[in-house]
Amino acid sequence: MACAAHLLNDMMQSVIPAVYPLLKEKFGFSFAQIGLITLVFQMTSSVLQPFVGLHADRHPQPYSLAVGMCFTLVGLLLLAVAPGFVWILLSVSLIGWGSSVFHPESSRVAQLASGGRKGLAQSIFQVGGNAGNALGPLLAALVVIPFGQHSIGWFALAAVAAIVILLRVGAWYRDRLRTVSGPLFPGASDAVSGLSPRRIRRALLILTVLVFSKYFYMACMTNFFTFFLMERFGISVQASQYCLFAFLAAAAGGTVIGGPVGDRIGRKYVIWVSILGAAPFALLLPYAGLAGTIVLAVVVGLVISSAFSAIVVYATDLMPGKVGMIAGLFFGLMFGLGGIGSAFFGWLADRTSLEFIFRASSLLPLLGIITGLLPDVEARKTR
């Protein structure tokens, strides 16, 4: 159920970048303004998440998930009728607030229901979000692009459905809190043997750099891939949305793979292969023809998306007992860096070209090489 709610939550969020071509044409926005919309949305999604997660670790709030979704509901209804730039910023900020409440607490629910297979549980939870991200552009192409801005209001029905689901999740979570007598997360009291606080901080810094490389690149693809395809190959808005859907659907598929493989062979190796392994395909993408570009985008989405679940679980292994805070920190980093990346690439596209920003962003997955500096947490825990 947490996976289903994640699908609905991220589907509604992904409508925002999916309707950028429509908003750009209707209001005459620049690429910098498009990037600023994403920055406001993703910063409101990110800033509160570590604090929400820390509070959840100390004082779990089972029904906060449904309350947060109410912010998303109001934001969607406002976005459907927003008359200009400032109102659009307000509406996306409300959707962002809802997301900031949803992700840390729901990650705790996922690990609580994992039965010890944390990587698999995080992947199942995360694939819901990635599937929702993929559905957003598809539904925008089928609903919003043909019928206009007001049709965004229909997505409020998804918010209502998510609220109903999260009320049931909250009831299960409340009952679980009442029945568990020991630590809520088994092994939460165990430290990672042999790692000093300094090494743990260093490992978290390396993970932050890896999240930066992944989500700066993803920000370029998610927000400007449609514009790149329309400008370079002359395809229609709807066709470009279908291509974006293919990329995001591949990303959803890759997420399914990363968690369970990480449980089996080690999360460090999944992170390494995921980010650095995407680099050759990302480097080729800006120079390919239309068919090659789509194929390469699918491969990049499939490969690079397997990292995030492994990163989150790896980080919770570094700091056991702080699942909410760590989830909030890394989901917050994901949204925050994605927002900064969108604003940066929007600014850069106005001053250079879309082709230039795709060539520049293709270098980012090369940062995956620093994964080799991470300690082998799983090996230490089994000693």
XYZ file of C-alpha atoms in Angstrom:
383
model
C 0.000 0.000 0.000
C 2.912 2.348 0.670
C 4.150 1.542 -2.845
C 0.720 2.389 -4.310
C 0.605 5.675 -2.397
C 4.140 6.458 -3.601
C 3.014 5.819 -7.176
C 0.107 8.248 -6.832
C 2.223 10.849 -5.014
C 5.024 10.890 -7.575
C 2.607 10.655 -10.510
C 1.003 13.894 -9.361
C 4.403 15.494 -8.855
C 5.643 14.436 -12.286
C 2.736 16.240 -13.912
C 4.543 19.489 -13.082
C 7.555 19.073 -15.430
C 5.359 17.232 -17.941
C 3.206 20.339 -18.508
C 6.163 22.721 -18.896
C 5.776 22.934 -22.700
C 2.113 23.900 -22.251
C 2.889 26.502 -19.558
C 5.841 27.881 -21.522
C 3.667 28.414 -24.593
C 0.639 29.771 -22.682
C 2.507 32.248 -20.457
C 5.643 32.865 -22.552
C 8.033 31.651 -19.848
C 11.800 31.537 -20.415
C 13.847 28.421 -19.691
C 15.135 30.199 -16.564
C 11.549 30.602 -15.313
C 10.863 26.941 -16.040
C 13.935 26.051 -14.003
C 12.801 28.355 -11.183
C 9.408 26.628 -10.996
C 11.210 23.324 -10.517
C 13.587 24.894 -7.991
C 10.698 26.168 -5.825
C 8.856 22.850 -6.092
C 11.831 20.684 -5.263
C 13.279 22.935 -2.566
C 9.963 22.903 -0.686
C 10.005 19.138 -1.196
C 13.503 18.830 0.238
C 14.223 21.364 2.955
C 11.885 19.913 5.591
C 12.471 16.229 4.880
C 15.461 15.605 7.207
C 13.661 17.404 10.058
C 10.409 15.538 9.409
C 12.378 12.282 9.361
C 14.230 13.108 12.604
C 10.944 13.952 14.308
C 9.414 10.718 12.993
C 12.302 8.703 14.474
C 11.574 10.228 17.890
C 7.805 10.678 17.691
C 6.178 8.589 14.924
C 3.019 10.182 13.513
C 1.110 7.484 11.584
C -1.540 9.811 10.189
C 0.876 12.551 9.095
C 1.066 10.770 5.726
C -2.592 11.482 4.965
C -2.295 15.060 6.259
C 0.661 15.722 3.974
C -1.291 14.457 0.984
C -3.937 17.119 1.674
C -1.317 19.775 0.816
C -0.776 18.038 -2.512
C -4.521 18.018 -3.175
C -4.800 21.787 -2.608
C -1.682 22.448 -4.711
C -3.039 20.515 -7.692
C -6.372 22.330 -7.617
C -4.566 25.674 -7.456
C -2.220 24.734 -10.317
C -5.231 23.945 -12.515
C -6.475 27.543 -12.236
C -3.226 29.474 -11.616
C -3.366 32.697 -13.707
C 0.352 33.465 -13.767
C 3.896 32.809 -12.613
C 3.519 33.697 -8.906
C 0.401 31.538 -8.490
C 2.148 28.649 -10.228
C 5.055 28.987 -7.780
C 2.601 28.915 -4.852
C 0.792 25.854 -6.173
C 3.956 23.822 -6.783
C 5.270 24.802 -3.337
C 2.142 23.309 -1.735
C 2.674 20.082 -3.689
C 6.276 20.156 -2.470
C 5.202 20.511 1.169
C 3.053 17.414 0.782
C 5.999 15.474 -0.577
C 8.268 16.589 2.274
C 5.879 14.999 4.782
C 5.250 11.845 2.751
C 8.694 10.445 1.988
C 10.496 10.129 5.375
C 7.596 8.553 7.268
C 6.640 6.247 4.395
C 10.252 5.046 4.149
C 10.029 4.048 7.796
C 6.837 2.138 7.015
C 8.599 0.331 4.138
C 11.509 -0.778 6.321
C 9.159 -1.722 9.149
C 7.344 -4.082 6.767
C 10.559 -5.403 5.175
C 11.094 -8.505 7.313
C 14.824 -7.760 7.239
C 15.099 -7.541 3.409
C 15.622 -3.792 3.468
C 16.963 -3.436 -0.045
C 13.998 -5.283 -1.540
C 11.530 -3.279 0.560
C 13.132 0.041 -0.396
C 13.108 -0.973 -4.069
C 9.422 -1.940 -3.958
C 8.636 1.356 -2.259
C 10.833 3.323 -4.660
C 9.529 1.619 -7.794
C 6.102 2.957 -6.937
C 7.540 6.452 -7.085
C 9.417 5.799 -10.310
C 6.350 4.251 -11.926
C 4.392 7.334 -10.908
C 7.101 9.555 -12.396
C 6.784 7.639 -15.647
C 2.985 7.813 -15.727
C 2.890 11.576 -15.209
C 4.182 12.542 -18.677
C 2.020 9.861 -20.316
C -1.130 11.144 -18.622
C -0.110 14.724 -19.359
C 0.177 13.829 -23.050
C -3.237 12.141 -23.017
C -5.119 14.581 -20.762
C -3.426 17.911 -20.094
C -1.868 18.695 -23.481
C -5.133 18.152 -25.438
C -7.462 19.768 -22.867
C -5.328 22.489 -21.315
C -4.259 23.701 -17.889
C -7.663 23.274 -16.205
C -7.548 19.522 -16.819
C -4.757 19.281 -14.209
C -7.601 19.399 -11.687
C -8.568 15.840 -12.624
C -5.370 14.648 -10.934
C -6.871 15.769 -7.629
C -8.841 12.490 -7.771
C -5.515 10.675 -7.430
C -4.746 12.761 -4.335
C -8.083 11.762 -2.805
C -7.339 8.083 -3.542
C -3.892 8.456 -1.959
C -5.411 10.008 1.172
C -7.748 7.005 1.532
C -4.825 4.571 1.107
C -2.648 6.479 3.576
C -5.379 6.469 6.202
C -5.287 2.652 6.041
C -1.477 2.642 6.125
C -1.613 4.976 9.118
C -3.961 2.604 10.951
C -1.584 -0.347 10.308
C 1.400 1.749 11.387
C -0.416 2.838 14.582
C -1.258 -0.771 15.456
C 2.313 -1.831 14.775
C 3.643 0.850 17.111
C 1.339 -0.413 19.844
C 2.341 -4.079 19.509
C 6.137 -3.779 19.127
C 7.791 -3.988 22.552
C 11.442 -3.906 21.464
C 13.265 -1.719 18.951
C 11.000 -0.721 16.074
C 13.720 -1.632 13.562
C 15.610 -4.862 14.346
C 19.327 -4.238 14.636
C 18.797 -0.518 15.148
C 20.943 -0.554 18.261
C 23.900 -2.185 16.493
C 26.646 0.113 15.265
C 28.663 -0.616 12.160
C 31.756 -2.246 13.624
C 35.138 -0.687 12.929
C 33.861 2.606 11.521
C 34.701 5.761 13.408
C 32.323 8.742 13.351
C 34.798 10.463 11.033
C 34.662 7.606 8.513
C 30.878 7.525 8.705
C 30.733 11.268 7.952
C 33.159 10.758 5.072
C 31.020 7.945 3.654
C 27.892 10.127 3.912
C 29.738 12.919 2.063
C 30.665 10.491 -0.736
C 27.026 9.374 -0.958
C 25.990 13.030 -1.189
C 28.322 13.566 -4.152
C 26.907 10.451 -5.825
C 23.340 11.684 -5.302
C 24.451 15.027 -6.788
C 25.812 13.361 -9.926
C 22.709 11.219 -10.393
C 20.051 13.859 -9.781
C 21.735 16.754 -11.558
C 21.786 14.493 -14.603
C 18.215 13.328 -13.996
C 17.107 16.976 -13.634
C 18.420 17.734 -17.110
C 16.695 14.699 -18.591
C 13.381 15.053 -16.767
C 12.892 18.776 -17.349
C 14.543 19.427 -20.719
C 14.513 16.133 -22.635
C 11.188 16.993 -24.294
C 12.482 20.425 -25.369
C 15.717 18.831 -26.645
C 13.822 16.316 -28.774
C 11.440 18.959 -30.181
C 14.244 21.356 -31.043
C 16.718 18.869 -32.487
C 14.390 16.446 -34.248
C 11.238 18.546 -34.774
C 8.849 16.080 -33.134
C 5.525 17.141 -31.567
C 4.893 17.885 -27.889
C 2.901 14.670 -27.465
C 5.580 12.562 -29.149
C 8.232 14.093 -26.885
C 6.108 13.207 -23.840
C 5.960 9.588 -24.972
C 9.763 9.585 -25.235
C 10.050 11.024 -21.733
C 7.666 8.307 -20.560
C 9.982 5.663 -22.082
C 12.958 7.101 -20.166
C 11.079 7.291 -16.865
C 9.510 3.843 -17.324
C 13.006 2.413 -17.795
C 14.051 4.217 -14.615
C 11.180 2.522 -12.783
C 12.316 -0.857 -14.100
C 15.879 -0.244 -12.978
C 14.733 0.562 -9.467
C 13.212 -2.915 -9.118
C 16.604 -4.434 -9.851
C 18.813 -2.343 -7.562
C 17.398 -3.226 -4.140
C 17.290 -7.036 -4.243
C 20.600 -7.235 -6.109
C 22.107 -5.025 -3.403
C 20.769 -7.403 -0.726
C 22.514 -10.253 -2.524
C 25.879 -8.882 -3.717
C 26.308 -5.719 -1.647
C 24.919 -2.223 -2.065
C 28.306 -0.626 -2.710
C 28.705 -2.605 -5.939
C 25.197 -1.732 -7.110
C 25.916 1.985 -6.563
C 29.187 1.696 -8.466
C 27.765 -0.099 -11.485
C 24.625 2.024 -11.540
C 26.174 5.493 -11.719
C 29.515 4.860 -13.416
C 27.965 2.199 -15.664
C 25.533 4.771 -17.088
C 28.368 7.101 -18.150
C 29.182 5.602 -21.610
C 25.540 5.724 -22.687
C 25.030 9.233 -21.303
C 28.122 10.459 -23.158
C 26.820 9.077 -26.469
C 23.250 10.382 -26.134
C 23.716 14.029 -27.253
C 25.322 12.896 -30.539
C 22.863 10.163 -31.605
C 19.981 10.278 -34.069
C 16.357 10.213 -32.929
C 16.067 6.422 -32.599
C 19.500 6.166 -31.004
C 18.688 8.966 -28.563
C 15.553 7.191 -27.379
C 17.333 3.836 -27.042
C 20.230 5.405 -25.136
C 17.817 7.297 -22.869
C 16.069 4.026 -22.010
C 19.397 2.324 -21.236
C 20.586 5.254 -19.094
C 17.293 5.308 -17.195
C 17.452 1.561 -16.586
C 21.060 1.593 -15.363
C 21.306 4.798 -13.350
C 18.018 4.390 -11.476
C 19.119 1.294 -9.578
C 21.397 3.392 -7.349
C 19.005 5.306 -5.124
C 17.477 2.436 -3.151
C 20.969 1.063 -2.554
C 22.216 4.496 -1.416
C 19.363 4.956 1.082
C 19.750 1.482 2.613
C 23.560 1.793 2.659
C 23.195 5.087 4.551
C 20.769 3.563 7.075
C 23.330 0.804 7.657
C 25.856 3.531 8.477
C 23.479 5.136 11.007
C 21.155 2.417 12.384
C 18.096 3.599 14.252
C 17.799 6.824 12.268
C 15.846 5.521 9.294
C 13.499 8.508 9.107
C 16.271 11.088 9.314
C 18.441 9.334 6.724
C 15.496 8.797 4.360
C 14.488 12.425 4.787
C 18.061 13.580 4.202
C 18.540 11.629 0.982
C 15.032 12.166 -0.393
C 15.563 15.816 0.481
C 18.899 15.801 -1.329
C 17.232 14.121 -4.297
C 14.563 16.819 -4.595
C 16.813 19.724 -3.611
C 19.647 18.876 -5.977
C 17.137 18.120 -8.713
C 15.610 21.572 -8.201
C 18.968 23.339 -8.192
C 19.996 21.349 -11.260
C 16.809 22.332 -13.076
C 17.311 26.018 -12.307
C 20.976 25.817 -13.277
C 20.383 24.007 -16.557
C 17.471 26.341 -17.378
C 19.718 29.353 -16.822
C 22.505 27.733 -18.846
C 20.158 26.773 -21.701
C 19.034 30.412 -22.073
C 22.675 31.475 -22.397
C 23.973 28.621 -24.531
C 21.724 25.938 -26.030
C 19.833 22.793 -25.135
C 22.418 20.735 -26.981
C 25.195 22.251 -24.859
C 23.525 21.428 -21.534
C 22.992 17.821 -22.615
C 26.658 17.500 -23.542
C 27.729 19.059 -20.241
C 25.389 16.954 -18.094
C 26.582 13.747 -19.756
C 29.865 14.095 -17.815
C 28.153 13.841 -14.420
C 27.840 10.013 -14.199
C 31.648 9.819 -14.373
C 31.639 10.901 -10.716
C 30.460 7.368 -9.948
C 34.131 6.365 -9.803
C 34.364 7.694 -6.222
C 32.116 4.831 -5.068
C 35.357 2.892 -4.655
C 36.135 5.057 -1.609
C 33.102 3.767 0.311
C 33.737 1.189 3.083
C 32.271 -2.305 2.728
C 29.505 -1.957 5.307
C 27.904 -5.369 4.738
C 31.214 -7.164 5.183
C 31.834 -5.369 8.484
C 28.369 -6.164 9.802
C 28.861 -9.902 9.269
C 32.158 -10.092 11.132
